[in-house]
Coordinates of C-alpha atoms and ligand atoms in Angstrom, one line a residue:
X1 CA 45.3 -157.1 -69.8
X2 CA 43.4 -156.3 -66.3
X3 CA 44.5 -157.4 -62.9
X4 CA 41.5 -157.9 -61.4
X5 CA 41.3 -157.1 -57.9
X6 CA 39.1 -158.2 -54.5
X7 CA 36.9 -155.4 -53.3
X8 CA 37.3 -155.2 -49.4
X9 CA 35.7 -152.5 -47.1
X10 CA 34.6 -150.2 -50.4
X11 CA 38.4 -150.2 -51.6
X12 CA 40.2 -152.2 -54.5
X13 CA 43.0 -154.2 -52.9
X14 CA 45.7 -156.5 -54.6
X15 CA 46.3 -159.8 -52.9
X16 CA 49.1 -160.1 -50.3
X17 CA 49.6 -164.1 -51.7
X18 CA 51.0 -163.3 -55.7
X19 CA 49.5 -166.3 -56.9
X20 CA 47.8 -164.9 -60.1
X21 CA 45.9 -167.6 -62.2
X22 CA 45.7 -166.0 -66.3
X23 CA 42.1 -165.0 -67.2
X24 CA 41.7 -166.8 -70.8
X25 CA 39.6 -165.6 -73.7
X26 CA 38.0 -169.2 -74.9
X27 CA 38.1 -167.9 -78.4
X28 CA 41.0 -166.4 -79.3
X29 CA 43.5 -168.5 -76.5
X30 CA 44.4 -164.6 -75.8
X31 CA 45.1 -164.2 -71.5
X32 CA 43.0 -160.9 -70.9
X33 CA 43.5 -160.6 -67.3
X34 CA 45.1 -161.8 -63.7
X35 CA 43.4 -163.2 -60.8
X36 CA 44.2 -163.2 -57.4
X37 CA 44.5 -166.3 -55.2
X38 CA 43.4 -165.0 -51.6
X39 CA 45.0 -166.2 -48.7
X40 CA 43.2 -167.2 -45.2
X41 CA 43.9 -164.0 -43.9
X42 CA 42.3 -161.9 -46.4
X43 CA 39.4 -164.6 -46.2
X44 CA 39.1 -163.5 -42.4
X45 CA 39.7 -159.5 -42.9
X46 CA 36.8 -159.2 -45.3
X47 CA 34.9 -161.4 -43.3
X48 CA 35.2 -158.8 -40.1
X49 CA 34.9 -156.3 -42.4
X50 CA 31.0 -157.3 -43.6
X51 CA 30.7 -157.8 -39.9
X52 CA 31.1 -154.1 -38.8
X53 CA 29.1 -153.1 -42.0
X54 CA 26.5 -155.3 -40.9
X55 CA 26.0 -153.5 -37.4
X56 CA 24.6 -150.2 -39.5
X57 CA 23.6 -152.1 -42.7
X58 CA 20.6 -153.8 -40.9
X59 CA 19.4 -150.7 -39.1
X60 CA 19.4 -148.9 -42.2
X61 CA 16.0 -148.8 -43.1
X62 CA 14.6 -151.4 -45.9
X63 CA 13.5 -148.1 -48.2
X64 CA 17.0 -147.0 -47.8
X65 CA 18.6 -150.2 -48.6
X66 CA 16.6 -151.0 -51.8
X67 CA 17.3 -147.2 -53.3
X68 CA 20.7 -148.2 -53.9
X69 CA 19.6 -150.9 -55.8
X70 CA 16.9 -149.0 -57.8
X71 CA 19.9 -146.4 -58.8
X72 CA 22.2 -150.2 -59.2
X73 CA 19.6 -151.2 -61.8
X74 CA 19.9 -148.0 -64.0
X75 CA 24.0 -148.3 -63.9
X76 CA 23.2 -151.8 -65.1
X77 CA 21.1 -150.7 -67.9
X78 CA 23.5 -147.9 -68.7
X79 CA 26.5 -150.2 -69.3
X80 CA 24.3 -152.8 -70.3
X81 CA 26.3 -153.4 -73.3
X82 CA 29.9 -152.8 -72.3
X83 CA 29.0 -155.8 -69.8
X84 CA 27.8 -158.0 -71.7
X85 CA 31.0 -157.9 -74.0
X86 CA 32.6 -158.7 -71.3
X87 CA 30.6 -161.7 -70.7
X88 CA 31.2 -162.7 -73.9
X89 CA 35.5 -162.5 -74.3
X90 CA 35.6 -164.2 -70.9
X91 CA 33.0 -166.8 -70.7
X92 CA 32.4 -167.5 -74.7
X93 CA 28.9 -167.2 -75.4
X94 CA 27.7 -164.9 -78.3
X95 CA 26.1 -161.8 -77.6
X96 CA 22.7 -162.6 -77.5
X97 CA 23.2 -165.1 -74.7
X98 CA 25.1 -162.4 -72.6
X99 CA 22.1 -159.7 -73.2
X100 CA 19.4 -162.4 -72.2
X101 CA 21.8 -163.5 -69.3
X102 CA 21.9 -159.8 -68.0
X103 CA 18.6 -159.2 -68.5
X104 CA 17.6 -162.0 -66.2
X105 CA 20.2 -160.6 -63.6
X106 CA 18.4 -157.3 -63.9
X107 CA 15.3 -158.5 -63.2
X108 CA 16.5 -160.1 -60.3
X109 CA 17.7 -156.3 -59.1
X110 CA 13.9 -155.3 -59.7
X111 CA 12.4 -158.4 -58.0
X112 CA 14.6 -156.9 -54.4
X113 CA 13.5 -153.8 -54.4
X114 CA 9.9 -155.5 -53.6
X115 CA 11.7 -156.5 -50.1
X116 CA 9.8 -154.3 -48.0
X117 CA 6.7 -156.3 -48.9
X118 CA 8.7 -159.0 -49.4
X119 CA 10.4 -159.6 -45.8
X120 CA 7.5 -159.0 -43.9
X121 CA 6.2 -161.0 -41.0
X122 CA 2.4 -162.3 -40.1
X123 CA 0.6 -161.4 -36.5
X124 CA -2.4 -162.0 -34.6
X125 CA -4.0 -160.5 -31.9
X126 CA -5.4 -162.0 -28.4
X127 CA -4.0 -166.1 -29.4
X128 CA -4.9 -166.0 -25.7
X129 CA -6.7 -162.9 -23.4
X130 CA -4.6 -159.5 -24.2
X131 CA -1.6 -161.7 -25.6
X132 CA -0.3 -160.9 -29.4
X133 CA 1.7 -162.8 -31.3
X134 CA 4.2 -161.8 -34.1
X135 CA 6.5 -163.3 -36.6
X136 CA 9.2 -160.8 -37.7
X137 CA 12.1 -161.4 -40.1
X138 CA 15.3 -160.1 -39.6
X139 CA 18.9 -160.6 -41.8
X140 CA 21.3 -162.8 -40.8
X141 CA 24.7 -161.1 -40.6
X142 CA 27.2 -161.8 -43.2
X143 CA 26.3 -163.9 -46.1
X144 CA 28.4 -165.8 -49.1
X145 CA 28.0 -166.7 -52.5
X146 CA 30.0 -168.9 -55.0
X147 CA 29.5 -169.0 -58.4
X148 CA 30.2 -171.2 -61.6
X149 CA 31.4 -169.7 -64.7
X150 CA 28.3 -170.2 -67.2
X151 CA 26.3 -167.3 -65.7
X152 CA 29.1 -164.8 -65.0
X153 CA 26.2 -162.3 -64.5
X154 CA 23.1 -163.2 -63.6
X155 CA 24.1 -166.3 -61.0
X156 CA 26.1 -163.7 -58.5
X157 CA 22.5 -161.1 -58.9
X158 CA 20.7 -163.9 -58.3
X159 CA 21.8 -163.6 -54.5
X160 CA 23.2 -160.3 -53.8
X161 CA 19.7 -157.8 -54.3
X162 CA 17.7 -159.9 -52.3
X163 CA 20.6 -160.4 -49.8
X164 CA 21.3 -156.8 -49.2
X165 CA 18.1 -156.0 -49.5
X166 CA 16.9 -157.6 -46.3
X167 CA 19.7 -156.3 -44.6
X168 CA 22.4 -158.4 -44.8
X169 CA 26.4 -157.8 -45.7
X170 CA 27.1 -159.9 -48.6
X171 CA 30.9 -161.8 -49.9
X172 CA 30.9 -162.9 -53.6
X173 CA 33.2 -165.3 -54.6
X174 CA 33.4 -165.8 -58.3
X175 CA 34.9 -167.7 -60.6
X176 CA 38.2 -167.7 -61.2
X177 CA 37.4 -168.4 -64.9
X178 CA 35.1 -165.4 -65.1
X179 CA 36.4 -162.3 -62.6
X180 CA 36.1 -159.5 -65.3
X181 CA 32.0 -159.3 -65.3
X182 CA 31.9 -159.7 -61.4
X183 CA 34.4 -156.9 -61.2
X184 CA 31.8 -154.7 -62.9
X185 CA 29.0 -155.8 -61.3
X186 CA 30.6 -154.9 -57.7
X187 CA 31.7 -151.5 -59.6
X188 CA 28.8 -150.1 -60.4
X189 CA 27.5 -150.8 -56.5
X190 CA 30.6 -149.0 -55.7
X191 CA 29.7 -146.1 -58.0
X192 CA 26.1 -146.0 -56.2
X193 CA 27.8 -145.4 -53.1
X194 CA 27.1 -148.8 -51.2
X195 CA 28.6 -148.6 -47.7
X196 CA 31.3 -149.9 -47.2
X197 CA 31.5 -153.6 -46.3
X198 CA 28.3 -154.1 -47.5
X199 CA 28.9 -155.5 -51.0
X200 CA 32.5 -157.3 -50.6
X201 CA 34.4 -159.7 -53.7
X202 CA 37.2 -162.3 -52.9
X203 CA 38.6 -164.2 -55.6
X204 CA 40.0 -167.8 -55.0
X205 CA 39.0 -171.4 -55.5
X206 CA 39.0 -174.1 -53.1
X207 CA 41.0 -172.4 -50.3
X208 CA 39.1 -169.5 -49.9
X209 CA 36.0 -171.3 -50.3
X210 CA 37.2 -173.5 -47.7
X211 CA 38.0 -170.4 -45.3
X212 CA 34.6 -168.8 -45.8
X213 CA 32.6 -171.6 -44.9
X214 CA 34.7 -172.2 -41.8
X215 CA 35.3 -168.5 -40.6
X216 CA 32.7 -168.3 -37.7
X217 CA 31.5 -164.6 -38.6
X218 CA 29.5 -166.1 -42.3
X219 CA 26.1 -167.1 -41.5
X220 CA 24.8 -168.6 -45.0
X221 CA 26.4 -169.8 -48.2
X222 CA 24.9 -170.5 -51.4
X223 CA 26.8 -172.5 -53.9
X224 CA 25.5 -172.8 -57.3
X225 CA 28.2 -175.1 -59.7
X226 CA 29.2 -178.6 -60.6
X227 CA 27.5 -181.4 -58.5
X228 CA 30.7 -183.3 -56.7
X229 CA 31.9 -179.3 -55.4
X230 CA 27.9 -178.7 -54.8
X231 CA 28.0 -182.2 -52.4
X232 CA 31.3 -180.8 -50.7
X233 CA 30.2 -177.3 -50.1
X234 CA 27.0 -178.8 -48.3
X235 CA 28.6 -181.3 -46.3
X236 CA 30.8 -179.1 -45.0
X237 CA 28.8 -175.9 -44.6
X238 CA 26.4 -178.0 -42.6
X239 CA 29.5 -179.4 -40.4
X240 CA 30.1 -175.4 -39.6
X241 CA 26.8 -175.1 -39.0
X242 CA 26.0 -172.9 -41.6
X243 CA 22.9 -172.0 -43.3
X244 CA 23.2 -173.7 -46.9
X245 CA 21.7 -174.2 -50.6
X246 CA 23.9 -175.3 -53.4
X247 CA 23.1 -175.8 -56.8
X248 CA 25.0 -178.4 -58.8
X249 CA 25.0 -180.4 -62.6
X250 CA 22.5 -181.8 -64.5
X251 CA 21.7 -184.1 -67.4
X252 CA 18.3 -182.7 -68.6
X253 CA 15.9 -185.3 -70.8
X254 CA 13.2 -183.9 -73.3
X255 CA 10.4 -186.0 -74.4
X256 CA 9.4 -186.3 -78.1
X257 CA 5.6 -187.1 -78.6
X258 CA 4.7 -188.2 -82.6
X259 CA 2.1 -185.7 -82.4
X260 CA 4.6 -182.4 -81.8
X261 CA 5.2 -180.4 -84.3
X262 CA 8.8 -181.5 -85.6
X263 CA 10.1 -178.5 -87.4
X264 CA 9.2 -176.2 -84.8
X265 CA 10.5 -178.6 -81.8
X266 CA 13.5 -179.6 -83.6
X267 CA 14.4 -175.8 -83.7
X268 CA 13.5 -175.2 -80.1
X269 CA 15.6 -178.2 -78.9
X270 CA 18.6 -177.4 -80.9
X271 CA 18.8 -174.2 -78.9
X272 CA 18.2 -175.9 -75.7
X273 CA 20.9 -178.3 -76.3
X274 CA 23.6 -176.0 -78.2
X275 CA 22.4 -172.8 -76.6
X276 CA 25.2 -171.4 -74.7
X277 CA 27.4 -174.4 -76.2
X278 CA 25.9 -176.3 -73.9
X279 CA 27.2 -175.1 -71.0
X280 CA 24.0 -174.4 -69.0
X281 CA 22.0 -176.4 -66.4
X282 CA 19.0 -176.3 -68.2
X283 CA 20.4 -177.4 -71.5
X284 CA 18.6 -180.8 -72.8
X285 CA 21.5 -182.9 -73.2
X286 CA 19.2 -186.2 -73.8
X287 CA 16.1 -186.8 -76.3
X288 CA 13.6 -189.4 -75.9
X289 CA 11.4 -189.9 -78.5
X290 CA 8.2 -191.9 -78.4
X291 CA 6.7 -194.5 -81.0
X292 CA 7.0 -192.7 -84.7
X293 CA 8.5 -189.4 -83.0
X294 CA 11.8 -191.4 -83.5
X295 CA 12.2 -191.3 -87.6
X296 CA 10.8 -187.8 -88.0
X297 CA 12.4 -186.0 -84.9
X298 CA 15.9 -187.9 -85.8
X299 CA 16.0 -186.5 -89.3
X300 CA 15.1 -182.8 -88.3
X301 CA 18.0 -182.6 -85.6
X302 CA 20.4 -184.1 -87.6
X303 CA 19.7 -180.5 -89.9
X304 CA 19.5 -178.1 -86.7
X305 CA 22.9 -179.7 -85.9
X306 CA 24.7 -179.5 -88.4
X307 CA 23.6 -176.1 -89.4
X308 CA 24.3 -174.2 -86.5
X309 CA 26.8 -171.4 -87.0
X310 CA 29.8 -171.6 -84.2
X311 CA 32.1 -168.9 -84.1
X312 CA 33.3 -165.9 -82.1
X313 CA 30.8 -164.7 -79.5
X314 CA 31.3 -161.0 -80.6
X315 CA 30.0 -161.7 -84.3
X316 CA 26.9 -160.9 -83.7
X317 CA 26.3 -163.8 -87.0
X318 CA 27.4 -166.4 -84.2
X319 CA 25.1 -169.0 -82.6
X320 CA 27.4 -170.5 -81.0
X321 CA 30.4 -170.3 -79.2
X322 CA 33.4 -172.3 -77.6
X323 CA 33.9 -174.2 -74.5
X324 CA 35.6 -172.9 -71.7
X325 CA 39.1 -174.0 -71.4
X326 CA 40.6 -176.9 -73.5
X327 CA 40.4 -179.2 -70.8
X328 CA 36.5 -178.9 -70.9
X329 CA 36.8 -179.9 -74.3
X330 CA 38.7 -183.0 -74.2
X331 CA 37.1 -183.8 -71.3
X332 CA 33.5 -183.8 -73.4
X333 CA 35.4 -185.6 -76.3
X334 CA 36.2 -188.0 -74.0
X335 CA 32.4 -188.9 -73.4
X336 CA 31.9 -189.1 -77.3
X337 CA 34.5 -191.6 -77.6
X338 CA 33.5 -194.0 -75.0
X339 CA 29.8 -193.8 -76.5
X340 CA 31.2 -194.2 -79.7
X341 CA 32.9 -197.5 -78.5
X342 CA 29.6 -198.6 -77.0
X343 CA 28.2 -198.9 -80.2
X344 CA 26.1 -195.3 -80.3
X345 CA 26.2 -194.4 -83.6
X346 CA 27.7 -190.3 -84.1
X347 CA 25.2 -188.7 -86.2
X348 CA 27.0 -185.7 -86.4
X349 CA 30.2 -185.0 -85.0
X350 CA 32.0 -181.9 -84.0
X351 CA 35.4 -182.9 -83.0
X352 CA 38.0 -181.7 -84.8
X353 CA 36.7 -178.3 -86.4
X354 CA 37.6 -175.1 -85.9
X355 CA 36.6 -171.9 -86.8
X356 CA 38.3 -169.6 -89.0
X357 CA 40.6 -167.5 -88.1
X358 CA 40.2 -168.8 -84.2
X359 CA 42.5 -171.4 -84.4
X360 CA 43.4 -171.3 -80.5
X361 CA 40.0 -171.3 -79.5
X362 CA 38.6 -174.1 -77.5
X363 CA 36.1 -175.2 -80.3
X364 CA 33.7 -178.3 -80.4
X365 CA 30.8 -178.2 -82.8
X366 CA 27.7 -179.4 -82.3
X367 CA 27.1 -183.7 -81.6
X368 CA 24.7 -185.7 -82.1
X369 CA 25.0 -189.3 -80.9
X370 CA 22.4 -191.8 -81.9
X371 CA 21.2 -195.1 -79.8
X372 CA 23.7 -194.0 -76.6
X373 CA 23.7 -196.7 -73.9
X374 CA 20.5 -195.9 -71.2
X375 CA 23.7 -197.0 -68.3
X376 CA 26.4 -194.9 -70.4
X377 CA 28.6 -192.0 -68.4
X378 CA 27.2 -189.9 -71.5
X379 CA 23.6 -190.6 -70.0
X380 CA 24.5 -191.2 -66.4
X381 CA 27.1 -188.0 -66.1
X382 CA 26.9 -184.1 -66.6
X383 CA 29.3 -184.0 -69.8
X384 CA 28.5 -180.3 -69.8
X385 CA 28.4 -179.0 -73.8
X386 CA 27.4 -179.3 -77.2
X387 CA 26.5 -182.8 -77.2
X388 CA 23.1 -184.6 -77.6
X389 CA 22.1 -188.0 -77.6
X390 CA 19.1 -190.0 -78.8
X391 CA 17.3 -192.7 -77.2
X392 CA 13.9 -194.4 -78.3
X393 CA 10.8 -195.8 -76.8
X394 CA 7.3 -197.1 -77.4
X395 CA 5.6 -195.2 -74.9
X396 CA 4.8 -192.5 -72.3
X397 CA 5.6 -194.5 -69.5
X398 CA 8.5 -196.0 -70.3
X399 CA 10.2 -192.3 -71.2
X400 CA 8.7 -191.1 -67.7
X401 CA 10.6 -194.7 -65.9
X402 CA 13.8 -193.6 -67.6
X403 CA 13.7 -190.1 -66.8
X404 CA 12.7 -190.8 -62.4
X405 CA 15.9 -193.5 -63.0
X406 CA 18.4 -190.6 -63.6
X407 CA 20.8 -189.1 -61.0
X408 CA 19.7 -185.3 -61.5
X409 CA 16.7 -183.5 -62.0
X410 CA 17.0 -180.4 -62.6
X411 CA 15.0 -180.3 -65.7
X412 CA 12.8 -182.2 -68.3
X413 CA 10.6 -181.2 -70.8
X414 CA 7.7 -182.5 -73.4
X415 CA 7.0 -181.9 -76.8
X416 CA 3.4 -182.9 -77.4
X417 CA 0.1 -181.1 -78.2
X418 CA -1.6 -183.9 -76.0
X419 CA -3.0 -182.2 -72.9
X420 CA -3.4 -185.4 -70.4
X421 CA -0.1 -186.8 -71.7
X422 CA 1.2 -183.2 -70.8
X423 CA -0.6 -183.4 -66.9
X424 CA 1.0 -187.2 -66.5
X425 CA 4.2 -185.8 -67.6
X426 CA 4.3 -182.8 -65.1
X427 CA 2.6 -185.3 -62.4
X428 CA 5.2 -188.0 -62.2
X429 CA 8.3 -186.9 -63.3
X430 CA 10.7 -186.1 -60.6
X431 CA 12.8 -182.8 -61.7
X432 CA 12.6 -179.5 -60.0
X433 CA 11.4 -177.5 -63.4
X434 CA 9.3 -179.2 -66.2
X435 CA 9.1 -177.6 -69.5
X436 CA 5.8 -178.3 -71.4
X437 CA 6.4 -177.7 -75.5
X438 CA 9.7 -175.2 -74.6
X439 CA 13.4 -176.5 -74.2
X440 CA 14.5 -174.6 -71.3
X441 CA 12.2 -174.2 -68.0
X442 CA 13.9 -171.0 -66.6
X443 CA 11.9 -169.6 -63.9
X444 CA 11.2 -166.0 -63.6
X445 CA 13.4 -163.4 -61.0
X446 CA 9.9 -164.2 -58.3
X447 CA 9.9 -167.9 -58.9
X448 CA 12.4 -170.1 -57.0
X449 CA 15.1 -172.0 -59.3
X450 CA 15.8 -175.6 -58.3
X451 CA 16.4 -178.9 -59.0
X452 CA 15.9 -182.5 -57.4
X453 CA 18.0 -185.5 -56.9
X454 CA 22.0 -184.5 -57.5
X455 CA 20.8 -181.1 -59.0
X456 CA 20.1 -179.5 -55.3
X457 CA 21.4 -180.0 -52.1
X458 CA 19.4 -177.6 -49.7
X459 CA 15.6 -176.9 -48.4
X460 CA 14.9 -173.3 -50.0
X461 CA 16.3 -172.3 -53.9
X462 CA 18.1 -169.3 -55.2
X463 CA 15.2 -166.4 -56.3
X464 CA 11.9 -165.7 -55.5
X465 CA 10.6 -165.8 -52.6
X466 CA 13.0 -168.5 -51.7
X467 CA 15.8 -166.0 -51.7
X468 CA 13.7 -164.0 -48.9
X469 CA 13.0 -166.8 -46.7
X470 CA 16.7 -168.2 -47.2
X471 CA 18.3 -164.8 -46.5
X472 CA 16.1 -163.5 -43.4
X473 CA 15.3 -165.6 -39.8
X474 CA 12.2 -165.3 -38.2
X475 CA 12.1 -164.4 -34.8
X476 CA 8.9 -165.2 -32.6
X477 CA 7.5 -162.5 -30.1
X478 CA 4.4 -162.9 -27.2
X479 CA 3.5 -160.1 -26.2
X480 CA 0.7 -159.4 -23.3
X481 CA 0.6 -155.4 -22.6
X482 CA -3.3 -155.2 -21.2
X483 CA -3.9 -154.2 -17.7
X484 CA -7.1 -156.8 -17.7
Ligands
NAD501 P1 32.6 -175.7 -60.5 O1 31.9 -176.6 -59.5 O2 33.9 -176.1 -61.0 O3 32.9 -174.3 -59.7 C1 31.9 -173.5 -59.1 C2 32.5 -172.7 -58.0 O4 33.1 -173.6 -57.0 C3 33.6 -171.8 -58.5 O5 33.5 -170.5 -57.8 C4 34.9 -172.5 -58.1 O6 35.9 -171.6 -57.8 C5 34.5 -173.2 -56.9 N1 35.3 -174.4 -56.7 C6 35.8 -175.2 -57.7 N2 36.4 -176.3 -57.1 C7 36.2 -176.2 -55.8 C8 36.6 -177.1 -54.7 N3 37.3 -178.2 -54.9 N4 36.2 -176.7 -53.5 C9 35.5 -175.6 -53.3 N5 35.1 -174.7 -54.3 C10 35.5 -175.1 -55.5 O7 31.5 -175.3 -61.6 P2 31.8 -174.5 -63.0 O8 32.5 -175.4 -63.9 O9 32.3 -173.1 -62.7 O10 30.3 -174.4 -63.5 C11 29.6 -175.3 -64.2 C12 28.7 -176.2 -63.4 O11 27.8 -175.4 -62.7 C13 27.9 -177.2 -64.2 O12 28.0 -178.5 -63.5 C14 26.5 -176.7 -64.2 O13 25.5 -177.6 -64.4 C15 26.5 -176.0 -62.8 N6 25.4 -175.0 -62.8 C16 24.3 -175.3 -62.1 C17 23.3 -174.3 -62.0 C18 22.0 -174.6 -61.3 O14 21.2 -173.7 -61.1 N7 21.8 -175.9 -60.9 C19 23.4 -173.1 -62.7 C20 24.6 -172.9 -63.4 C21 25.6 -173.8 -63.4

């Protein structure tokens, strides 16, 4: 079992408080490792900590700072695999999701080291006689992250290259469902030789988070997890007058046209929707079909649902895995039940099942609910796994009105080989990615990743060059040096 530990000033430290929360493998039910609970002053030590780091870190200069993360990226690569087995006993997915979810992190490594293009400024000469005018970006001091447990990988490297590489000190606080990958992640900057202070981990939950927002020496937090903590964390980082962007839940809808190819779609939204187990923001959690979509589209889900293979992440035969703690799970078969009440007719169910030999494993198999309620909490609220549900239309329009009435938007997509029903789609629907004939809009390491409505609470996303303008302040300079 490892007792994971925070990483404070470049050394490993226990935590003065005791309170250890078990680390549980979703699968087997096994406890693989210990968790610290910080206290407030450990919140504050590594806080002052980043901020003497930061008095060096942002005079060091950018070519410096990004050649720890080029020799970073190749300690990624080398353990590439013994991390993504990681991923895999502590968070559940197989592992193929945990090698495509590290390879995204990577690539967010790679997408950094472009900061010294990246953070420049803009200039012009003579605005008025022998006066010049700059714009210059420069870090802002110590910055924080908090992360969800679906992405134990990639969601911390989504912030902490691009952070460090424009010169700030940087605090992750992950999951406390998920510590093991973020310890290696913060390792292997350790084994580059990071200074020290400049890449710091805390583990805790709402205490610590609590702390960090409030401590008057962190100058930006981004939050990416569940939309009631993503509401909190905003409110309150703004009350501290922080610097903010939080991430929360969705509810993603695709749209079934009768002219998309069925077989093909089918396949691609069954791995949308049960991809992961389900547990991902861009998972399509909600199918409408159009017209004569609804007979054909029905019938080929139904077989991509019930033939998925669930079982342990680490049989590499697995498509799926389980949820993340039992309470996840009932708390998902809860939504079934109360659409199954409301007269949505279960297609296929996966309550009940488990998979052989895994009989403490947090297991729910893929569902598919027919005819669910358009005001349901099925449709209306983030029930976060492997459960899908149908509703029909006639038309276009009246799948785009259903989709702009949701709460979140942090996703929909169209299956269609229509291109003007595909422009009217992208046009008018109000989601922060649109995904034309795929089932998961994931943008690139260089494009920003966000979502509308209940999905984002901020001004400037996680990645691209978001993640440059949200880590760096510009600072305006007039300048008149002529003796004319
Ligand atoms: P969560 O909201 O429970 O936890 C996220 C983080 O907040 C964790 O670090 C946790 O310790 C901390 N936290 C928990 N309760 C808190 C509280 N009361 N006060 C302050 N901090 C608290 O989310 P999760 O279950 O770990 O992750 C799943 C959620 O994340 C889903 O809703 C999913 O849609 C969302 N998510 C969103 C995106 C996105 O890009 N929009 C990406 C991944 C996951």
């Amino acid at each position: 079992m490892i007792k994971v530990q925070h990483y404070i000033a470049g050394t490993w430290q226990s935590s003065d408080t005791g309170i250890m929360l078990p680390g549980v493998n979703p699968a087997t039910g096994e406890t693989i490792s210990s968790i610290p609970m910080a206290s407030r002053v450990e919140v504050d030590q590594i806080v002052r900590k980043g901020q003497d780091a930061f008095v060096q870190w942002r005079r060091t200069p950018v070519t410096e700072r990004i050649r720890y993360l080029f020799a970073y990226r190749e300690k990624l690569e080398h353990h590439f695999e013994d991390i993504a087995r990681c991923m895999t006993e502590e968070c559940g997915k197989t592992l193929s999701e945990s090698r495509g979810e590290l390879r995204r992190g990577i690539e967010n490594v790679e997408f950094a080291c472009g900061a010294p293009s990246l953070m420049q400024g803009y200039n012009n000469e003579d605005v008025a006689s022998g006066i010049d005018e700059h714009i210059i970006r420069q870090p802002l001091g110590v910055v924080v992250a908090i992360t969800p447990f679906n992405f134990p990988g990639m969601i911390p490297l989504w912030f902490l290259p691009c952070a460090i590489a424009t010169g700030n000190c940087f605090i992750l606080k992950p999951s406390e469902k998920v510590p093991q990958t973020a310890s290696w992640l913060i390792r292997l900057l350790d084994e580059v030789g990071i200074p020290a202070g400049v890449v710091q981990m805390i583990n805790g939950g709402r205490e610590v988070v609590d702390a960090l927002i409030e401590h008057s020496g962190t100058q930006a937090i981004s939050f990416v997890g569940s939309t009631p903590i993503a509401r909190y964390v905003y409110a309150k980082a703004a009350e501290n007058g922080k610097r903010v962007q939080c991430q929360g839940g969705a509810n993603n809808v695709v749209v079934v046209m009768d002219d998309a190819e069925m077989e093909v779609t089918s396949e691609i939204i069954a791995e949308s929707a049960y991809g992961c187990a389900g547990q991902r923001c861009l998972a399509n959690s909600l199918a409408v079909t159009v017209g004569g979509a609804r007979k054909m589209f029905t019938e080929a889900i139904v077989e991509a649902s019930r033939t998925r293979k669930v079982g342990y992440g680490l049989d590499e035969a697995s498509e799926m895995g389980p949820m993340i703690t039992p309470e996840s799970r009932s708390n998902i078969e809860q939504f079934i039940g109360a659409s199954e009440k409301e007269g949505a007719r279960i297609l296929v169910d996966g309550r009940g099942k488990v998979v052989d030999g895994f009989q403490k494993g947090n297991w729910l198999f893929p569902t598919l609910i027919d005819g669910v309620d358009p005001a349901s909490k099925l449709v209306r609220t983030e029930a976060f796994g492997p459960v899908f549900g149908l509703i029909h239309t006639d038309n276009l329009d009246q799948a785009i009105k259903f989709i702009n009435s949701q709460p979140y938007g942090n996703m929909a997509c169209l299956f269609t080989k229509n291109g003007a029903a595909a422009r009217k789609f992208r046009y008018e629907v109000e989601a922060g990615n649109i995904g034309i004939n795929l089932g998961i809009a994931v943008p690139m390491a260089f494009y920003p990743f966000g979502g509308y409505k209940d999905s984002f609470f901020g001004t400037l996303h996680a990645e691209g060059k978001h993640g440059f303008e949200f880590y760096t302040q510009t600072k305006l300079i007039v300048e008149r040096w002529s003796n004319n």
